[in-house]
């Protein structure tokens, strides 16, 4: 029998091995061995592409496959479905730890030997993604993925479209819960973009857990996925691998009532953006789920990357990069919008806060000290006013535009600002403020606050003639 398997492998043109799959008494997957391999397959182990390091670099027939690569639940599932369930399967994937794409085909081989069954595993390595191979899917799956593309391209609200898509994913997986978790590896943060629950589900929203500490959990998922491109843990046996690789997350999943999970990374040009997360899905749909999410996450990765890029560009165009508050361009846009407001009748308050002595600090201590002074000034303002109301209007000028505030309230806030400023070295403001009864009169409030600020600055220099002399 072994000679027949070797001849079968040698007769194949692509790199091919014959795999044996043991079935345990309970019907689950047991040992998976590489019975034989042709020259191309043996070379992939002994001389792997891209300087990839195998766990062992000498092929020995009938070895357990994990002698060469880390355990991969998806590979095991494909071997089991082909060898035991006699299915012909195809997959085109990019492993998380290798810079290549694998075009893989699994074919059942008979006869079986008691509780041991056989299949062939053939692979082709591509160093660039082949879109034709990626799109080689069933008409039903192609239709579902096309619907995803249409929803994203036709959406006027990206977040609403993403909510619809994650609900579609939950229905496809027949799952209790699905979500998209975004991670920011630079800021070390994570957040839920969207999630969906089956009606009657008792699972709690993942938003309850996605604090700064949860990022450390999500950071371990790449290790959990390992050399595969995703994790699909269908049953208790598969969940043991999750327990082995990530015991803390496994414990939280078990406590939450998760019986199985799907975890697919969202990437764009090898940059990790986040994960699609599925809990309590229909295990019998695992092959379909894998094929669907491989294509869907490929598309979502590109769309989410573009969306995040636009968000970053908006931040860059609206924020003052030194102090972190909004910039003059954003202030001008806000003033233009408010001055055209016809419906809202609430008042608008404006504060001009001009930093005293910035030029003196720059001249005597250098621009580094001046930058620190500006940052401290912004911090003082943020301790008193809402962050989205503060603008850096110019070099040493800050403006606050605050809706729905009375003159008495604004006066108290100005007094509080003067008190808070004393907590920072050299931070001193010349302040002017004004409140108008209607939002559209914001320009009048700006003019009056500016005039009052200059009057306050004049009084400051009267009390500090030494600073005025140094400036002159």
Short mmCIF file of C-alpha atoms in Angstrom, two decimals:
data_model
loop_
_atom_site.label_atom_id
_atom_site.label_comp_id
_atom_site.label_asym_id
_atom_site.label_seq_id
_atom_site.Cartn_x
_atom_site.Cartn_y
_atom_site.Cartn_z
CA UNK A 1 0.00 0.00 0.00
CA UNK A 2 2.82 2.41 0.86
CA UNK A 3 4.37 1.88 -2.60
CA UNK A 4 1.04 2.65 -4.27
CA UNK A 5 0.77 5.91 -2.33
CA UNK A 6 4.30 6.88 -3.35
CA UNK A 7 3.55 6.13 -6.99
CA UNK A 8 0.36 8.18 -6.73
CA UNK A 9 2.25 11.17 -5.33
CA UNK A 10 5.00 10.85 -7.94
CA UNK A 11 2.41 10.81 -10.74
CA UNK A 12 1.17 14.28 -9.79
CA UNK A 13 2.71 17.36 -11.45
CA UNK A 14 2.22 19.93 -8.63
CA UNK A 15 3.81 19.47 -5.21
CA UNK A 16 1.66 16.65 -3.78
CA UNK A 17 1.50 14.50 -0.69
CA UNK A 18 -0.76 11.66 0.42
CA UNK A 19 -2.26 12.33 3.85
CA UNK A 20 -3.69 9.79 6.28
CA UNK A 21 -6.44 10.83 8.68
CA UNK A 22 -7.29 8.80 11.77
CA UNK A 23 -10.89 8.84 13.04
CA UNK A 24 -11.30 8.46 16.79
CA UNK A 25 -14.01 6.34 18.38
CA UNK A 26 -16.15 9.42 18.99
CA UNK A 27 -15.94 10.30 15.28
CA UNK A 28 -13.59 13.24 15.67
CA UNK A 29 -10.28 13.79 13.93
CA UNK A 30 -7.22 11.98 15.27
CA UNK A 31 -3.63 11.90 13.97
CA UNK A 32 -2.92 13.32 10.53
CA UNK A 33 0.22 11.97 8.86
CA UNK A 34 2.12 12.67 5.66
CA UNK A 35 2.28 9.18 4.18
CA UNK A 36 4.25 10.02 1.03
CA UNK A 37 5.27 13.03 -1.04
CA UNK A 38 6.63 13.69 -4.53
CA UNK A 39 9.84 15.62 -5.15
CA UNK A 40 8.10 19.01 -5.29
CA UNK A 41 6.41 18.42 -1.94
CA UNK A 42 9.57 17.13 -0.27
CA UNK A 43 11.46 20.18 -1.59
CA UNK A 44 8.81 22.44 0.02
CA UNK A 45 9.83 20.94 3.39
CA UNK A 46 13.56 20.56 2.93
CA UNK A 47 14.07 23.75 0.84
CA UNK A 48 11.07 26.01 1.66
CA UNK A 49 10.38 29.18 -0.32
CA UNK A 50 11.09 32.63 1.06
CA UNK A 51 13.58 31.43 3.70
CA UNK A 52 10.66 30.11 5.76
CA UNK A 53 11.86 27.93 8.63
CA UNK A 54 10.08 24.57 9.02
CA UNK A 55 10.00 22.87 12.42
CA UNK A 56 12.05 20.06 10.82
CA UNK A 57 13.81 20.17 7.46
CA UNK A 58 14.21 16.45 6.71
CA UNK A 59 11.18 14.63 5.30
CA UNK A 60 10.41 11.21 6.78
CA UNK A 61 7.44 9.30 5.28
CA UNK A 62 4.46 8.65 7.57
CA UNK A 63 5.41 11.53 9.90
CA UNK A 64 2.75 13.51 11.78
CA UNK A 65 2.26 16.75 9.87
CA UNK A 66 2.89 18.88 12.98
CA UNK A 67 6.50 17.63 12.92
CA UNK A 68 7.00 20.23 10.16
CA UNK A 69 4.47 23.03 10.74
CA UNK A 70 2.44 24.28 13.72
CA UNK A 71 -1.01 22.80 14.15
CA UNK A 72 -3.57 24.29 11.78
CA UNK A 73 -7.27 23.62 12.44
CA UNK A 74 -8.28 24.64 8.93
CA UNK A 75 -5.80 22.25 7.31
CA UNK A 76 -7.00 19.46 9.58
CA UNK A 77 -10.63 20.18 8.70
CA UNK A 78 -9.91 20.05 4.97
CA UNK A 79 -7.97 16.77 5.32
CA UNK A 80 -10.80 15.27 7.39
CA UNK A 81 -13.55 16.39 4.99
CA UNK A 82 -11.64 15.06 1.98
CA UNK A 83 -10.29 11.79 3.39
CA UNK A 84 -13.20 10.80 5.63
CA UNK A 85 -16.21 12.50 4.06
CA UNK A 86 -14.86 11.91 0.51
CA UNK A 87 -15.15 15.53 -0.64
CA UNK A 88 -13.09 17.29 -3.32
CA UNK A 89 -11.99 20.61 -1.84
CA UNK A 90 -10.09 23.70 -2.97
CA UNK A 91 -8.71 26.66 -1.04
CA UNK A 92 -6.61 29.67 -1.93
CA UNK A 93 -5.08 31.33 1.12
CA UNK A 94 -2.21 33.44 2.40
CA UNK A 95 -0.85 32.07 5.70
CA UNK A 96 -0.31 34.70 8.34
CA UNK A 97 3.38 33.93 8.79
CA UNK A 98 4.46 33.47 5.15
CA UNK A 99 4.80 36.00 2.29
CA UNK A 100 3.14 33.68 -0.24
CA UNK A 101 -0.28 32.47 -1.38
CA UNK A 102 -1.14 28.76 -1.44
CA UNK A 103 -3.43 27.30 -4.11
CA UNK A 104 -4.47 24.02 -2.45
CA UNK A 105 -6.50 21.03 -3.66
CA UNK A 106 -7.63 18.04 -1.58
CA UNK A 107 -8.86 14.81 -3.26
CA UNK A 108 -10.15 11.66 -1.50
CA UNK A 109 -8.23 8.42 -2.03
CA UNK A 110 -9.49 4.89 -1.35
CA UNK A 111 -9.62 2.37 0.05
CA UNK A 112 -9.64 3.14 3.77
CA UNK A 113 -7.65 1.08 6.25
CA UNK A 114 -10.01 0.54 9.18
CA UNK A 115 -10.31 3.89 10.97
CA UNK A 116 -7.57 5.47 8.81
CA UNK A 117 -8.60 7.30 5.63
CA UNK A 118 -6.57 8.96 2.87
CA UNK A 119 -6.54 11.99 0.60
CA UNK A 120 -4.08 13.80 -1.64
CA UNK A 121 -2.96 17.33 -0.85
CA UNK A 122 -1.59 19.30 -3.81
CA UNK A 123 -0.31 22.86 -3.62
CA UNK A 124 0.95 25.64 -5.83
CA UNK A 125 2.84 28.60 -4.37
CA UNK A 126 2.21 32.15 -5.65
CA UNK A 127 4.31 35.07 -4.47
CA UNK A 128 1.56 37.51 -5.55
CA UNK A 129 -2.18 37.12 -5.08
CA UNK A 130 -3.92 35.63 -8.12
CA UNK A 131 -7.33 37.28 -8.27
CA UNK A 132 -8.66 34.73 -10.77
CA UNK A 133 -7.98 31.93 -8.31
CA UNK A 134 -9.54 33.94 -5.48
CA UNK A 135 -12.71 34.45 -7.51
CA UNK A 136 -13.00 30.76 -8.43
CA UNK A 137 -15.99 30.17 -6.14
CA UNK A 138 -19.57 28.96 -6.44
CA UNK A 139 -22.23 31.18 -8.00
CA UNK A 140 -24.03 31.40 -4.65
CA UNK A 141 -20.92 32.55 -2.82
CA UNK A 142 -19.97 34.96 -5.61
CA UNK A 143 -23.44 36.51 -5.37
CA UNK A 144 -23.13 37.01 -1.61
CA UNK A 145 -19.69 38.62 -1.90
CA UNK A 146 -20.90 40.81 -4.79
CA UNK A 147 -23.75 42.00 -2.58
CA UNK A 148 -21.18 43.04 0.02
CA UNK A 149 -19.29 45.06 -2.60
CA UNK A 150 -22.47 46.77 -3.77
CA UNK A 151 -23.48 47.71 -0.24
CA UNK A 152 -20.09 49.26 0.43
CA UNK A 153 -19.80 51.10 -2.89
CA UNK A 154 -23.37 52.37 -2.84
CA UNK A 155 -23.44 53.43 0.80
CA UNK A 156 -23.82 57.06 1.79
CA UNK A 157 -23.05 56.10 5.40
CA UNK A 158 -20.12 53.69 5.74
CA UNK A 159 -20.95 52.70 9.31
CA UNK A 160 -24.55 51.84 8.43
CA UNK A 161 -23.33 49.69 5.53
CA UNK A 162 -20.87 47.88 7.82
CA UNK A 163 -23.70 47.15 10.27
CA UNK A 164 -25.73 45.58 7.47
CA UNK A 165 -22.75 43.50 6.36
CA UNK A 166 -21.98 42.14 9.83
CA UNK A 167 -25.65 41.14 10.13
CA UNK A 168 -25.34 39.35 6.78
CA UNK A 169 -22.23 37.55 8.05
CA UNK A 170 -24.11 36.40 11.15
CA UNK A 171 -26.93 35.01 9.01
CA UNK A 172 -24.45 33.30 6.67
CA UNK A 173 -22.70 31.64 9.62
CA UNK A 174 -26.03 30.96 11.40
CA UNK A 175 -24.24 32.38 14.41
CA UNK A 176 -25.34 33.84 17.72
CA UNK A 177 -23.00 36.81 17.51
CA UNK A 178 -20.74 38.51 14.99
CA UNK A 179 -18.61 41.63 15.28
CA UNK A 180 -15.81 43.59 13.67
CA UNK A 181 -13.08 44.66 16.08
CA UNK A 182 -10.63 47.31 14.89
CA UNK A 183 -7.15 47.46 16.39
CA UNK A 184 -4.63 50.30 16.28
CA UNK A 185 -1.17 48.83 16.74
CA UNK A 186 0.36 52.31 16.98
CA UNK A 187 -1.96 53.66 19.68
CA UNK A 188 -2.32 50.20 21.34
CA UNK A 189 -6.11 50.50 21.34
CA UNK A 190 -9.08 48.58 19.97
CA UNK A 191 -12.77 49.29 19.40
CA UNK A 192 -15.88 47.58 18.08
CA UNK A 193 -16.92 48.95 14.69
CA UNK A 194 -20.17 46.95 14.51
CA UNK A 195 -21.78 43.82 15.93
CA UNK A 196 -24.93 41.73 15.52
CA UNK A 197 -26.82 39.36 17.83
CA UNK A 198 -29.29 36.58 17.14
CA UNK A 199 -32.70 37.42 18.56
CA UNK A 200 -32.94 36.15 22.13
CA UNK A 201 -29.16 35.88 22.59
CA UNK A 202 -27.93 36.25 26.16
CA UNK A 203 -24.39 37.11 25.10
CA UNK A 204 -23.19 40.53 26.21
CA UNK A 205 -21.91 43.21 23.86
CA UNK A 206 -18.17 42.99 23.26
CA UNK A 207 -18.10 46.75 23.81
CA UNK A 208 -18.25 46.00 27.53
CA UNK A 209 -14.78 44.45 27.31
CA UNK A 210 -12.97 46.54 24.70
CA UNK A 211 -11.06 48.81 27.06
CA UNK A 212 -7.32 49.49 26.95
CA UNK A 213 -6.61 46.17 28.69
CA UNK A 214 -8.50 44.25 26.00
CA UNK A 215 -5.95 45.37 23.41
CA UNK A 216 -3.46 43.02 25.08
CA UNK A 217 -5.91 40.16 24.51
CA UNK A 218 -6.37 41.07 20.84
CA UNK A 219 -2.61 41.46 20.41
CA UNK A 220 -2.25 37.73 21.16
CA UNK A 221 -4.60 36.63 18.38
CA UNK A 222 -1.91 36.64 15.69
CA UNK A 223 -0.05 34.04 17.72
CA UNK A 224 -3.31 32.13 18.18
CA UNK A 225 -3.89 32.02 14.42
CA UNK A 226 -0.25 31.07 13.87
CA UNK A 227 0.71 29.92 10.38
CA UNK A 228 -2.90 29.76 9.20
CA UNK A 229 -4.99 32.63 7.85
CA UNK A 230 -7.79 32.29 10.41
CA UNK A 231 -9.12 30.27 13.35
CA UNK A 232 -12.27 28.19 12.94
CA UNK A 233 -12.77 26.21 16.15
CA UNK A 234 -15.89 24.08 15.57
CA UNK A 235 -16.09 21.93 18.68
CA UNK A 236 -14.62 21.19 22.12
CA UNK A 237 -11.63 19.45 20.54
CA UNK A 238 -10.78 22.51 18.44
CA UNK A 239 -11.39 24.84 21.38
CA UNK A 240 -8.65 22.98 23.24
CA UNK A 241 -6.16 24.52 20.80
CA UNK A 242 -7.51 27.97 21.70
CA UNK A 243 -7.15 27.05 25.36
CA UNK A 244 -3.56 25.91 24.78
CA UNK A 245 -2.47 29.01 22.83
CA UNK A 246 -4.52 31.68 24.61
CA UNK A 247 -5.81 30.43 27.99
CA UNK A 248 -7.00 33.83 29.24
CA UNK A 249 -9.16 34.48 26.19
CA UNK A 250 -10.42 30.89 26.23
CA UNK A 251 -11.54 31.37 29.83
CA UNK A 252 -13.43 34.57 29.00
CA UNK A 253 -15.07 32.87 26.01
CA UNK A 254 -16.13 29.91 28.12
CA UNK A 255 -17.56 32.18 30.82
CA UNK A 256 -19.48 34.12 28.15
CA UNK A 257 -21.06 30.93 26.79
CA UNK A 258 -19.06 30.58 23.56
CA UNK A 259 -19.10 26.99 22.29
CA UNK A 260 -17.18 27.68 19.10
CA UNK A 261 -15.55 30.65 17.36
CA UNK A 262 -14.38 32.03 14.05
CA UNK A 263 -11.61 34.62 14.02
CA UNK A 264 -10.55 36.17 10.70
CA UNK A 265 -7.94 38.94 10.53
CA UNK A 266 -8.72 42.04 8.47
CA UNK A 267 -5.60 43.17 6.63
CA UNK A 268 -4.62 45.59 3.91
CA UNK A 269 -1.18 45.23 2.33
CA UNK A 270 -0.14 43.07 5.29
CA UNK A 271 -1.13 45.79 7.79
CA UNK A 272 -3.42 44.41 10.48
CA UNK A 273 -6.61 46.48 10.80
CA UNK A 274 -8.72 44.25 13.00
CA UNK A 275 -10.74 41.02 13.11
CA UNK A 276 -14.08 39.56 12.13
CA UNK A 277 -15.26 37.62 15.17
CA UNK A 278 -18.04 34.99 15.10
CA UNK A 279 -19.42 33.10 18.14
CA UNK A 280 -21.62 29.98 18.28
CA UNK A 281 -21.93 29.33 14.54
CA UNK A 282 -23.26 26.30 12.64
CA UNK A 283 -20.24 23.97 12.60
CA UNK A 284 -21.57 22.09 9.56
CA UNK A 285 -21.24 25.33 7.57
CA UNK A 286 -17.50 25.64 8.37
CA UNK A 287 -16.15 25.09 4.79
CA UNK A 288 -18.67 27.58 3.35
CA UNK A 289 -17.91 30.08 6.13
CA UNK A 290 -14.19 29.84 5.47
CA UNK A 291 -14.57 30.38 1.71
CA UNK A 292 -17.00 33.26 2.20
CA UNK A 293 -14.98 35.09 4.84
CA UNK A 294 -11.69 34.68 2.97
CA UNK A 295 -13.15 36.72 0.12
CA UNK A 296 -15.26 39.04 2.26
CA UNK A 297 -12.40 39.99 4.59
CA UNK A 298 -10.16 40.59 1.56
CA UNK A 299 -12.70 43.16 0.32
CA UNK A 300 -13.50 44.59 3.75
CA UNK A 301 -9.79 45.07 4.50
CA UNK A 302 -9.44 47.38 1.50
CA UNK A 303 -12.64 49.32 2.23
CA UNK A 304 -11.92 49.73 5.94
CA UNK A 305 -8.36 50.86 5.18
CA UNK A 306 -9.73 53.56 2.86
CA UNK A 307 -12.29 54.61 5.48
CA UNK A 308 -9.64 54.84 8.21
CA UNK A 309 -7.35 56.76 5.87
CA UNK A 310 -10.09 59.32 5.23
CA UNK A 311 -10.61 59.61 8.98
CA UNK A 312 -6.89 60.19 9.49
CA UNK A 313 -6.81 62.79 6.73
CA UNK A 314 -9.78 64.53 8.32
CA UNK A 315 -7.96 64.57 11.65
CA UNK A 316 -4.81 65.92 10.02
CA UNK A 317 -6.79 68.63 8.26
CA UNK A 318 -8.78 69.63 11.35
CA UNK A 319 -6.31 69.35 14.24
CA UNK A 320 -3.39 71.45 15.31
CA UNK A 321 -0.59 68.90 15.36
CA UNK A 322 1.39 70.61 18.14
CA UNK A 323 -1.33 71.05 20.75
CA UNK A 324 -3.94 68.49 19.69
CA UNK A 325 -6.84 70.96 19.71
CA UNK A 326 -8.80 71.88 16.57
CA UNK A 327 -7.09 74.21 14.09
CA UNK A 328 -8.06 77.54 12.51
CA UNK A 329 -9.38 75.89 9.35
CA UNK A 330 -11.84 73.87 11.43
CA UNK A 331 -12.77 77.00 13.38
CA UNK A 332 -13.52 78.90 10.16
CA UNK A 333 -15.71 76.03 8.94
CA UNK A 334 -17.60 76.02 12.25
CA UNK A 335 -18.13 79.77 12.20
CA UNK A 336 -19.39 79.64 8.59
CA UNK A 337 -21.85 76.87 9.47
CA UNK A 338 -23.12 78.59 12.63
CA UNK A 339 -23.55 81.96 10.93
CA UNK A 340 -25.95 80.31 8.43
CA UNK A 341 -28.00 78.61 11.15
CA UNK A 342 -31.67 79.66 10.92
CA UNK A 343 -33.45 77.09 13.07
CA UNK A 344 -31.60 76.81 16.38
CA UNK A 345 -32.22 79.78 18.67
CA UNK A 346 -29.86 78.83 21.51
CA UNK A 347 -27.06 81.16 22.52
CA UNK A 348 -23.43 80.99 21.50
CA UNK A 349 -20.47 81.85 23.74
CA UNK A 350 -17.02 82.79 22.47
CA UNK A 351 -13.77 83.05 24.42
CA UNK A 352 -10.54 84.52 23.03
CA UNK A 353 -7.52 83.40 25.08
CA UNK A 354 -4.22 84.92 23.99
CA UNK A 355 -1.11 83.44 25.64
CA UNK A 356 0.94 86.11 27.38
CA UNK A 357 4.72 86.09 27.00
CA UNK A 358 5.21 83.43 24.28
CA UNK A 359 7.67 85.61 22.35
CA UNK A 360 9.70 86.23 25.52
CA UNK A 361 9.93 82.49 26.21
CA UNK A 362 10.96 81.76 22.62
CA UNK A 363 13.60 84.51 22.66
CA UNK A 364 15.07 83.59 26.05
CA UNK A 365 14.65 79.80 26.18
CA UNK A 366 14.22 78.75 22.55
CA UNK A 367 11.32 77.46 20.47
CA UNK A 368 11.31 74.11 22.31
CA UNK A 369 10.28 75.88 25.49
CA UNK A 370 7.73 77.87 23.50
CA UNK A 371 6.21 74.68 22.13
CA UNK A 372 5.93 73.29 25.65
CA UNK A 373 4.21 76.49 26.75
CA UNK A 374 1.64 76.17 23.92
CA UNK A 375 0.96 72.52 24.83
CA UNK A 376 0.46 73.47 28.48
CA UNK A 377 -1.88 76.28 27.44
CA UNK A 378 -3.99 73.79 25.46
CA UNK A 379 -4.07 71.42 28.45
CA UNK A 380 -5.30 74.23 30.69
CA UNK A 381 -8.11 75.03 28.27
CA UNK A 382 -9.09 71.34 28.03
CA UNK A 383 -9.38 71.20 31.83
CA UNK A 384 -12.12 73.83 31.67
CA UNK A 385 -13.86 73.64 28.27
CA UNK A 386 -15.10 70.72 26.10
CA UNK A 387 -12.28 69.58 23.83
CA UNK A 388 -14.38 69.85 20.68
CA UNK A 389 -14.98 73.55 21.40
CA UNK A 390 -11.28 74.61 21.56
CA UNK A 391 -9.38 75.94 18.54
CA UNK A 392 -5.87 77.21 18.04
CA UNK A 393 -6.68 80.31 16.02
CA UNK A 394 -3.10 81.49 15.49
CA UNK A 395 0.42 81.39 16.89
CA UNK A 396 -0.43 82.18 20.53
CA UNK A 397 -4.21 82.64 20.21
CA UNK A 398 -6.86 80.12 21.23
CA UNK A 399 -10.61 80.40 20.69
CA UNK A 400 -13.49 78.62 22.39
CA UNK A 401 -16.88 78.37 20.66
CA UNK A 402 -19.51 76.91 22.95
CA UNK A 403 -23.23 76.57 22.27
CA UNK A 404 -26.04 76.82 24.80
CA UNK A 405 -24.05 78.62 27.47
CA UNK A 406 -25.19 81.66 29.47
CA UNK A 407 -23.03 84.72 30.15
CA UNK A 408 -22.88 83.83 33.86
CA UNK A 409 -21.72 80.29 33.10
CA UNK A 410 -19.08 81.50 30.67
CA UNK A 411 -17.83 84.09 33.17
CA UNK A 412 -17.37 81.33 35.77
CA UNK A 413 -15.47 79.24 33.25
CA UNK A 414 -13.13 82.14 32.47
CA UNK A 415 -12.42 82.55 36.19
CA UNK A 416 -11.78 78.82 36.41
CA UNK A 417 -9.37 79.06 33.45
CA UNK A 418 -7.34 81.77 35.21
CA UNK A 419 -7.14 79.54 38.29
CA UNK A 420 -6.19 76.41 36.37
CA UNK A 421 -3.51 78.27 34.38
CA UNK A 422 -1.55 78.73 37.60
CA UNK A 423 -0.95 74.98 37.71
CA UNK A 424 1.33 75.29 34.65
CA UNK A 425 4.63 77.12 34.59
CA UNK A 426 4.47 80.46 32.69
CA UNK A 427 0.88 79.88 31.41
CA UNK A 428 -0.99 83.19 31.53
CA UNK A 429 -3.88 84.22 29.27
CA UNK A 430 -5.29 87.54 28.20
CA UNK A 431 -8.98 86.66 27.96
CA UNK A 432 -12.04 88.20 26.37
CA UNK A 433 -15.46 86.60 26.13
CA UNK A 434 -18.94 87.32 24.82
CA UNK A 435 -22.32 85.57 24.64
CA UNK A 436 -24.94 86.25 21.96
CA UNK A 437 -28.53 85.04 22.15
CA UNK A 438 -28.61 83.48 18.68
CA UNK A 439 -26.13 81.08 17.09
CA UNK A 440 -26.07 82.94 13.79
CA UNK A 441 -24.58 85.98 15.58
CA UNK A 442 -21.36 84.05 16.23
CA UNK A 443 -19.27 86.56 14.23
CA UNK A 444 -20.49 89.40 16.43
CA UNK A 445 -19.55 87.36 19.50
CA UNK A 446 -16.09 86.76 18.01
CA UNK A 447 -15.58 90.49 17.36
CA UNK A 448 -16.63 91.51 20.87
CA UNK A 449 -14.55 88.78 22.55
CA UNK A 450 -11.52 89.80 20.52
CA UNK A 451 -11.85 93.45 21.55
CA UNK A 452 -12.23 92.50 25.21
CA UNK A 453 -9.20 90.21 25.01
CA UNK A 454 -7.01 93.08 23.77
CA UNK A 455 -8.28 95.25 26.63
CA UNK A 456 -7.35 92.46 29.07
CA UNK A 457 -3.89 92.17 27.48
CA UNK A 458 -3.38 95.94 27.86
CA UNK A 459 -4.14 95.64 31.57
CA UNK A 460 -1.72 92.70 31.83
CA UNK A 461 1.17 94.77 30.48
CA UNK A 462 0.28 97.68 32.78
CA UNK A 463 0.77 95.32 35.73
CA UNK A 464 3.89 93.74 34.15
CA UNK A 465 5.88 96.63 32.59
CA UNK A 466 9.08 94.55 32.67
CA UNK A 467 7.60 92.11 30.14
CA UNK A 468 6.38 94.94 27.92
CA UNK A 469 9.88 96.48 28.02
CA UNK A 470 11.52 93.21 27.00
CA UNK A 471 9.09 92.89 24.07
CA UNK A 472 9.90 96.47 22.96
#
